[in-house]
Amino acid sequence: MALNIVLIVVASLLLLIGFIGTFVPVIPGAPLAWLGLLAAYFCEYSDVSVLMLIITAVLAVVVSIMDNIFPIIMTKNFGGSKAATTGSTIGLIIGLFVGPVGIIVGPFVGAFLGELIHNRGNSDGVLKAAFGAFVGFLTGTGIKMVCVGFFIWYFIHSFF
């Protein structure tokens, strides 16, 4: 019984940290949330299946890859350089200390400044590239949130 409680607590914490990781770039959100499902699998009170563990593992890997590729693809599609993508990530990290608005505005400002520095002050296409990096960041973050949200729903549902 005590082991089951420990497993539920560990699973819940991993899912919570995984959700936080959907918008904090240094925390691997989907993989940590998947580990929460894995912990729940070993709990007697949970009904997590092996098939669902396999499906969610594949989802976690695919979402993690897409999260890293979307900002690059969108930045390039909008005419930006890698500097805009890097700036977007730096902007997000700095934005975390500002609060919710910083999390949203930080990636855009970072992409804008990164592209502006890359273009050596020439503002042609900088706003468009920054917007592309921002859209890519939001797309990746949104997909991670949906995926981890599903993991959390499945975890809760597995007890009923």
mmCIF file of C-alpha atoms in Angstrom:
data_model
loop_
_atom_site.group_PDB
_atom_site.id
_atom_site.type_symbol
_atom_site.label_atom_id
_atom_site.label_comp_id
_atom_site.label_asym_id
_atom_site.label_seq_id
_atom_site.Cartn_x
_atom_site.Cartn_y
_atom_site.Cartn_z
ATOM 1 C CA MET A 1 0.000 0.000 0.000
ATOM 2 C CA ALA A 2 2.786 2.459 0.876
ATOM 3 C CA LEU A 3 4.536 1.704 -2.414
ATOM 4 C CA ASN A 4 1.343 2.512 -4.307
ATOM 5 C CA ILE A 5 1.100 5.897 -2.589
ATOM 6 C CA VAL A 6 4.748 6.633 -3.407
ATOM 7 C CA LEU A 7 4.144 5.662 -7.049
ATOM 8 C CA ILE A 8 1.084 7.920 -7.277
ATOM 9 C CA VAL A 9 2.993 10.852 -5.747
ATOM 10 C CA VAL A 10 6.017 10.290 -8.016
ATOM 11 C CA ALA A 11 3.769 9.963 -11.087
ATOM 12 C CA SER A 12 1.857 13.129 -10.153
ATOM 13 C CA LEU A 13 5.056 15.117 -9.615
ATOM 14 C CA LEU A 14 6.545 13.930 -12.908
ATOM 15 C CA LEU A 15 3.362 14.875 -14.754
ATOM 16 C CA LEU A 16 3.308 18.295 -13.072
ATOM 17 C CA ILE A 17 6.971 18.948 -13.831
ATOM 18 C CA GLY A 18 6.341 17.665 -17.356
ATOM 19 C CA PHE A 19 3.544 20.198 -17.779
ATOM 20 C CA ILE A 20 5.809 22.987 -16.553
ATOM 21 C CA GLY A 21 8.347 21.714 -19.073
ATOM 22 C CA THR A 22 5.929 22.401 -21.910
ATOM 23 C CA PHE A 23 6.786 26.098 -21.681
ATOM 24 C CA VAL A 24 10.163 26.052 -19.885
ATOM 25 C CA PRO A 25 12.713 25.078 -22.546
ATOM 26 C CA VAL A 26 15.288 23.472 -20.234
ATOM 27 C CA ILE A 27 12.806 20.911 -18.861
ATOM 28 C CA PRO A 28 11.931 18.000 -21.189
ATOM 29 C CA GLY A 29 8.166 18.172 -20.645
ATOM 30 C CA ALA A 30 6.772 15.268 -22.643
ATOM 31 C CA PRO A 31 9.459 12.727 -21.639
ATOM 32 C CA LEU A 32 9.079 13.584 -17.940
ATOM 33 C CA ALA A 33 5.302 13.347 -18.185
ATOM 34 C CA TRP A 34 5.700 9.959 -19.873
ATOM 35 C CA LEU A 35 7.859 8.810 -16.959
ATOM 36 C CA GLY A 36 4.911 9.783 -14.762
ATOM 37 C CA LEU A 37 2.717 7.389 -16.752
ATOM 38 C CA LEU A 38 5.387 4.718 -16.417
ATOM 39 C CA ALA A 39 5.378 5.151 -12.642
ATOM 40 C CA ALA A 40 1.563 4.923 -12.670
ATOM 41 C CA TYR A 41 1.793 1.675 -14.637
ATOM 42 C CA PHE A 42 3.428 0.006 -11.624
ATOM 43 C CA CYS A 43 0.735 1.233 -9.223
ATOM 44 C CA GLU A 44 -1.934 -1.345 -8.338
ATOM 45 C CA TYR A 45 -4.683 1.288 -8.354
ATOM 46 C CA SER A 46 -3.949 2.486 -11.887
ATOM 47 C CA ASP A 47 -5.081 0.889 -15.124
ATOM 48 C CA VAL A 48 -2.295 2.137 -17.451
ATOM 49 C CA SER A 49 -1.776 -0.458 -20.184
ATOM 50 C CA VAL A 50 1.439 -1.519 -21.918
ATOM 51 C CA LEU A 51 -0.069 -0.576 -25.276
ATOM 52 C CA MET A 52 -0.831 2.920 -24.016
ATOM 53 C CA LEU A 53 2.710 3.230 -22.622
ATOM 54 C CA ILE A 54 4.076 2.403 -26.071
ATOM 55 C CA ILE A 55 1.732 4.844 -27.823
ATOM 56 C CA THR A 56 2.478 7.653 -25.369
ATOM 57 C CA ALA A 57 6.235 6.966 -25.575
ATOM 58 C CA VAL A 58 6.100 7.400 -29.342
ATOM 59 C CA LEU A 59 4.024 10.566 -28.879
ATOM 60 C CA ALA A 60 6.536 11.962 -26.366
ATOM 61 C CA VAL A 61 9.442 11.359 -28.761
ATOM 62 C CA VAL A 62 7.635 12.783 -31.801
ATOM 63 C CA VAL A 63 6.433 15.859 -29.900
ATOM 64 C CA SER A 64 9.924 16.498 -28.503
ATOM 65 C CA ILE A 65 11.426 16.336 -31.990
ATOM 66 C CA MET A 66 8.703 18.551 -33.468
ATOM 67 C CA ASP A 67 9.183 21.092 -30.694
ATOM 68 C CA ASN A 68 12.794 21.540 -31.743
ATOM 69 C CA ILE A 69 12.076 21.571 -35.471
ATOM 70 C CA PHE A 70 9.038 23.900 -35.659
ATOM 71 C CA PRO A 71 10.841 27.117 -34.672
ATOM 72 C CA ILE A 72 13.577 26.420 -37.219
ATOM 73 C CA ILE A 73 11.136 25.592 -40.015
ATOM 74 C CA MET A 74 8.894 28.578 -39.317
ATOM 75 C CA THR A 75 11.826 30.973 -38.999
ATOM 76 C CA LYS A 76 13.229 29.794 -42.320
ATOM 77 C CA ASN A 77 9.774 29.949 -43.945
ATOM 78 C CA PHE A 78 9.507 33.567 -42.837
ATOM 79 C CA GLY A 79 13.004 34.361 -44.135
ATOM 80 C CA GLY A 80 14.938 34.314 -40.859
ATOM 81 C CA SER A 81 18.249 32.899 -39.742
ATOM 82 C CA LYS A 82 19.261 30.581 -36.929
ATOM 83 C CA ALA A 83 20.008 33.721 -34.891
ATOM 84 C CA ALA A 84 16.266 34.443 -34.721
ATOM 85 C CA THR A 85 15.574 30.958 -33.368
ATOM 86 C CA THR A 86 18.376 31.240 -30.826
ATOM 87 C CA GLY A 87 17.168 34.696 -29.842
ATOM 88 C CA SER A 88 13.661 33.330 -29.393
ATOM 89 C CA THR A 89 14.922 30.710 -26.936
ATOM 90 C CA ILE A 90 16.993 33.263 -25.012
ATOM 91 C CA GLY A 91 14.006 35.610 -24.961
ATOM 92 C CA LEU A 92 11.854 32.864 -23.479
ATOM 93 C CA ILE A 93 14.362 32.113 -20.732
ATOM 94 C CA ILE A 94 14.605 35.792 -19.813
ATOM 95 C CA GLY A 95 10.827 36.109 -20.118
ATOM 96 C CA LEU A 96 10.356 33.408 -17.486
ATOM 97 C CA PHE A 97 11.645 35.866 -14.894
ATOM 98 C CA VAL A 98 9.187 38.535 -16.030
ATOM 99 C CA GLY A 99 6.077 36.400 -15.661
ATOM 100 C CA PRO A 100 3.326 35.170 -17.972
ATOM 101 C CA VAL A 101 3.599 38.156 -20.308
ATOM 102 C CA GLY A 102 7.365 37.605 -20.542
ATOM 103 C CA ILE A 103 6.825 33.994 -21.563
ATOM 104 C CA ILE A 104 4.733 35.174 -24.521
ATOM 105 C CA VAL A 105 6.579 38.387 -25.469
ATOM 106 C CA GLY A 106 10.117 37.168 -24.673
ATOM 107 C CA PRO A 107 10.458 34.757 -27.613
ATOM 108 C CA PHE A 108 9.278 37.386 -30.094
ATOM 109 C CA VAL A 109 11.588 40.105 -28.745
ATOM 110 C CA GLY A 110 14.486 37.644 -28.592
ATOM 111 C CA ALA A 111 13.907 36.520 -32.187
ATOM 112 C CA PHE A 112 13.654 40.123 -33.313
ATOM 113 C CA LEU A 113 16.905 41.109 -31.598
ATOM 114 C CA GLY A 114 18.685 37.942 -32.750
ATOM 115 C CA GLU A 115 17.753 38.585 -36.373
ATOM 116 C CA LEU A 116 18.581 42.292 -36.073
ATOM 117 C CA ILE A 117 22.057 41.448 -34.733
ATOM 118 C CA HIS A 118 22.503 38.829 -37.455
ATOM 119 C CA ASN A 119 21.585 41.416 -40.113
ATOM 120 C CA ARG A 120 23.983 43.928 -38.519
ATOM 121 C CA GLY A 121 21.314 46.521 -37.891
ATOM 122 C CA ASN A 122 19.609 46.179 -41.283
ATOM 123 C CA SER A 123 15.937 45.900 -40.409
ATOM 124 C CA ASP A 124 14.789 44.383 -43.722
ATOM 125 C CA GLY A 125 12.805 41.244 -42.968
ATOM 126 C CA VAL A 126 13.636 41.274 -39.264
ATOM 127 C CA LEU A 127 10.049 41.644 -38.089
ATOM 128 C CA LYS A 128 8.866 38.907 -40.451
ATOM 129 C CA ALA A 129 11.604 36.512 -39.283
ATOM 130 C CA ALA A 130 10.867 37.280 -35.638
ATOM 131 C CA PHE A 131 7.202 36.573 -36.235
ATOM 132 C CA GLY A 132 8.112 33.238 -37.872
ATOM 133 C CA ALA A 133 10.270 32.202 -34.908
ATOM 134 C CA PHE A 134 7.500 33.244 -32.541
ATOM 135 C CA VAL A 135 4.860 31.254 -34.459
ATOM 136 C CA GLY A 136 7.170 28.226 -34.482
ATOM 137 C CA PHE A 137 7.734 28.528 -30.736
ATOM 138 C CA LEU A 138 3.998 28.831 -30.045
ATOM 139 C CA THR A 139 3.216 25.877 -32.306
ATOM 140 C CA GLY A 140 5.781 23.639 -30.591
ATOM 141 C CA THR A 141 4.664 24.755 -27.149
ATOM 142 C CA GLY A 142 1.011 24.234 -28.005
ATOM 143 C CA ILE A 143 1.632 20.725 -29.293
ATOM 144 C CA LYS A 144 3.588 19.859 -26.135
ATOM 145 C CA MET A 145 0.804 21.226 -23.930
ATOM 146 C CA VAL A 146 -1.834 19.182 -25.740
ATOM 147 C CA CYS A 147 0.314 16.039 -25.526
ATOM 148 C CA VAL A 148 1.144 16.421 -21.836
ATOM 149 C CA GLY A 149 -2.444 17.461 -21.114
ATOM 150 C CA PHE A 150 -3.547 14.172 -22.675
ATOM 151 C CA PHE A 151 -1.007 12.288 -20.530
ATOM 152 C CA ILE A 152 -2.421 13.965 -17.404
ATOM 153 C CA TRP A 153 -5.996 13.189 -18.454
ATOM 154 C CA TYR A 154 -5.072 9.557 -19.127
ATOM 155 C CA PHE A 155 -3.329 9.320 -15.739
ATOM 156 C CA ILE A 156 -6.396 10.613 -13.906
ATOM 157 C CA HIS A 157 -8.726 8.479 -16.018
ATOM 158 C CA SER A 158 -6.657 5.342 -15.283
ATOM 159 C CA PHE A 159 -7.843 5.391 -11.669
ATOM 160 C CA PHE A 160 -11.562 5.256 -12.514
#
